[in-house]
PDB file of C-alpha atoms in Angstrom:
ATOM      1  CA  MET N1368       7.908  39.391  32.649  1.00 67.00           C
ATOM      2  CA  SER N1369       7.749  37.567  29.393  1.00 87.00           C
ATOM      3  CA  VAL N1370       4.981  35.167  28.419  1.00 93.00           C
ATOM      4  CA  SER N1371       5.099  32.556  25.683  1.00 96.00           C
ATOM      5  CA  THR N1372       3.220  29.445  24.683  1.00 97.00           C
ATOM      6  CA  HIS N1373       3.637  26.432  22.426  1.00 98.00           C
ATOM      7  CA  VAL N1374       0.569  24.593  21.125  1.00 98.00           C
ATOM      8  CA  LEU N1375       0.846  21.005  19.924  1.00 98.00           C
ATOM      9  CA  ASP N1376      -1.877  19.091  18.102  1.00 98.00           C
ATOM     10  CA  SER N1377      -1.943  15.690  19.826  1.00 96.00           C
ATOM     11  CA  VAL N1378      -3.920  14.142  16.962  1.00 95.00           C
ATOM     12  CA  THR N1379      -1.264  14.739  14.325  1.00 96.00           C
ATOM     13  CA  GLY N1380       1.783  15.108  16.567  1.00 97.00           C
ATOM     14  CA  ARG N1381       2.495  18.438  14.901  1.00 98.00           C
ATOM     15  CA  PRO N1382       2.547  22.098  15.981  1.00 98.00           C
ATOM     16  CA  ALA N1383      -0.793  23.913  15.926  1.00 98.00           C
ATOM     17  CA  ALA N1384       0.153  26.725  13.542  1.00 98.00           C
ATOM     18  CA  GLY N1385      -2.200  29.669  13.056  1.00 98.00           C
ATOM     19  CA  MET N1386      -4.064  29.534  16.373  1.00 98.00           C
ATOM     20  CA  ALA N1387      -5.163  32.816  17.951  1.00 98.00           C
ATOM     21  CA  VAL N1388      -3.910  33.391  21.516  1.00 98.00           C
ATOM     22  CA  ALA N1389      -4.776  36.265  23.866  1.00 98.00           C
ATOM     23  CA  LEU N1390      -3.241  37.187  27.235  1.00 97.00           C
ATOM     24  CA  HIS N1391      -5.431  38.867  29.846  1.00 96.00           C
ATOM     25  CA  ALA N1392      -4.682  40.323  33.279  1.00 93.00           C
ATOM     26  CA  GLY N1393      -8.033  40.533  35.037  1.00 88.00           C
ATOM     27  CA  ASP N1394     -10.450  41.944  32.458  1.00 89.00           C
ATOM     28  CA  ALA N1395      -7.724  43.771  30.528  1.00 93.00           C
ATOM     29  CA  LEU N1396      -6.310  42.422  27.285  1.00 95.00           C
ATOM     30  CA  VAL N1397      -2.512  42.579  27.641  1.00 94.00           C
ATOM     31  CA  ALA N1398      -1.467  41.072  24.305  1.00 95.00           C
ATOM     32  CA  ALA N1399      -2.715  38.962  21.416  1.00 98.00           C
ATOM     33  CA  GLY N1400      -0.998  36.925  18.747  1.00 98.00           C
ATOM     34  CA  THR N1401      -1.085  33.868  16.539  1.00 98.00           C
ATOM     35  CA  THR N1402       1.029  30.731  16.775  1.00 98.00           C
ATOM     36  CA  ASP N1403       3.781  30.481  14.164  1.00 98.00           C
ATOM     37  CA  ALA N1404       4.636  27.489  11.946  1.00 98.00           C
ATOM     38  CA  ASP N1405       6.218  25.774  14.976  1.00 98.00           C
ATOM     39  CA  GLY N1406       3.088  26.373  17.120  1.00 98.00           C
ATOM     40  CA  ARG N1407       4.851  29.024  19.216  1.00 98.00           C
ATOM     41  CA  CYS N1408       3.703  32.481  20.230  1.00 98.00           C
ATOM     42  CA  ARG N1409       5.607  35.008  22.352  1.00 96.00           C
ATOM     43  CA  LEU N1410       3.113  37.479  23.787  1.00 94.00           C
ATOM     44  CA  VAL N1411       4.876  39.818  26.219  1.00 89.00           C
ATOM     45  CA  GLU N1412       8.488  40.934  26.483  1.00 85.00           C
ATOM     46  CA  GLY N1413       8.186  43.723  29.015  1.00 78.00           C
ATOM     47  CA  PRO N1414       7.088  43.947  32.631  1.00 69.00           C
ATOM     48  CA  THR N1415       3.503  43.383  33.695  1.00 72.00           C
ATOM     49  CA  ALA N1416       1.798  43.256  37.064  1.00 82.00           C
ATOM     50  CA  ALA N1417       1.889  40.385  39.512  1.00 90.00           C
ATOM     51  CA  GLY N1418      -1.364  38.476  39.962  1.00 93.00           C
ATOM     52  CA  PRO N1419      -3.585  36.195  37.941  1.00 95.00           C
ATOM     53  CA  HIS N1420      -3.212  36.148  34.166  1.00 96.00           C
ATOM     54  CA  ARG N1421      -5.194  34.163  31.621  1.00 97.00           C
ATOM     55  CA  LEU N1422      -4.218  32.750  28.239  1.00 98.00           C
ATOM     56  CA  VAL N1423      -7.196  32.213  25.925  1.00 98.00           C
ATOM     57  CA  PHE N1424      -6.659  29.944  22.924  1.00 98.00           C
ATOM     58  CA  GLY N1425      -8.982  30.071  19.888  1.00 98.00           C
ATOM     59  CA  THR N1426      -9.243  26.284  19.672  1.00 98.00           C
ATOM     60  CA  GLY N1427     -12.709  26.189  18.059  1.00 98.00           C
ATOM     61  CA  ASP N1428     -11.833  28.420  15.114  1.00 98.00           C
ATOM     62  CA  TRP N1429      -8.500  26.644  14.671  1.00 98.00           C
ATOM     63  CA  SER N1430     -10.141  23.191  14.686  1.00 97.00           C
ATOM     64  CA  ALA N1431     -12.765  24.337  12.176  1.00 98.00           C
ATOM     65  CA  ALA N1432      -9.972  25.567   9.892  1.00 97.00           C
ATOM     66  CA  GLN N1433      -8.452  22.064  10.128  1.00 96.00           C
ATOM     67  CA  GLY N1434     -11.785  20.531   9.107  1.00 96.00           C
ATOM     68  CA  ARG N1435     -12.284  18.948  12.534  1.00 95.00           C
ATOM     69  CA  GLU N1436     -14.850  19.223  15.287  1.00 94.00           C
ATOM     70  CA  THR N1437     -13.822  19.894  18.867  1.00 96.00           C
ATOM     71  CA  PHE N1438     -15.447  19.918  22.266  1.00 97.00           C
ATOM     72  CA  TRP N1439     -13.452  23.064  23.160  1.00 96.00           C
ATOM     73  CA  PRO N1440     -14.603  26.311  21.488  1.00 97.00           C
ATOM     74  CA  GLU N1441     -11.784  27.939  23.461  1.00 98.00           C
ATOM     75  CA  VAL N1442      -9.326  26.938  26.151  1.00 98.00           C
ATOM     76  CA  ALA N1443      -8.643  29.441  28.948  1.00 98.00           C
ATOM     77  CA  LEU N1444      -5.674  28.806  31.248  1.00 98.00           C
ATOM     78  CA  THR N1445      -5.324  30.953  34.352  1.00 97.00           C
ATOM     79  CA  PHE N1446      -1.932  31.160  36.041  1.00 95.00           C
ATOM     80  CA  ALA N1447      -0.401  33.197  38.845  1.00 93.00           C
ATOM     81  CA  VAL N1448       2.413  35.673  38.219  1.00 91.00           C
ATOM     82  CA  ARG N1449       4.338  35.957  41.467  1.00 90.00           C
ATOM     83  CA  GLU N1450       7.657  37.146  40.050  1.00 88.00           C
ATOM     84  CA  PRO N1451       6.978  39.692  37.284  1.00 86.00           C
ATOM     85  CA  ALA N1452      10.638  39.597  36.167  1.00 85.00           C
ATOM     86  CA  GLU N1453      10.521  35.842  35.373  1.00 88.00           C
ATOM     87  CA  HIS N1454       9.699  34.205  32.042  1.00 89.00           C
ATOM     88  CA  HIS N1455       6.371  32.354  32.003  1.00 92.00           C
ATOM     89  CA  HIS N1456       6.022  29.623  29.351  1.00 95.00           C
ATOM     90  CA  VAL N1457       2.612  27.912  29.323  1.00 97.00           C
ATOM     91  CA  PRO N1458       2.319  25.158  26.668  1.00 98.00           C
ATOM     92  CA  LEU N1459      -0.940  23.558  25.536  1.00 98.00           C
ATOM     93  CA  LEU N1460      -1.255  19.965  24.296  1.00 98.00           C
ATOM     94  CA  LEU N1461      -4.561  19.742  22.441  1.00 98.00           C
ATOM     95  CA  SER N1462      -6.869  17.043  21.109  1.00 96.00           C
ATOM     96  CA  PRO N1463     -10.587  17.226  20.200  1.00 96.00           C
ATOM     97  CA  PHE N1464     -11.802  15.981  23.606  1.00 96.00           C
ATOM     98  CA  ALA N1465      -8.888  16.634  25.982  1.00 97.00           C
ATOM     99  CA  TYR N1466      -6.095  19.060  26.683  1.00 98.00           C
ATOM    100  CA  SER N1467      -3.224  19.343  29.137  1.00 98.00           C
ATOM    101  CA  THR N1468      -0.791  22.030  30.146  1.00 98.00           C
ATOM    102  CA  TYR N1469       2.185  22.613  32.399  1.00 97.00           C
ATOM    103  CA  ARG N1470       4.631  25.343  33.366  1.00 94.00           C
ATOM    104  CA  GLY N1471       7.445  25.207  30.884  1.00 92.00           C
ATOM    105  CA  SER N1472      10.809  26.916  30.833  1.00 87.00           C
TER     106      SER N1472
END
């Protein structure tokens, strides 16, 4: 399974570069990274177990670095891995008081 994300700042309409992202399976940390200049982060390239996984985004620290306040100190998105061989792309669209996500390709 591979896991990636793409974070977009809905306030500026630009990628959220430099945001910390961690991938967990249960209580175990599977991978961690930081979004690149395009707001993208690829976390896992190899196989992992089926079951619930959680992406945790460091939205509070990132917002503070942008000189902005946010209601979200972190955003945690839990998703189900049913086919470990598939690619899982989970984008985050972020603003100070709202966020949305979807299963990407």
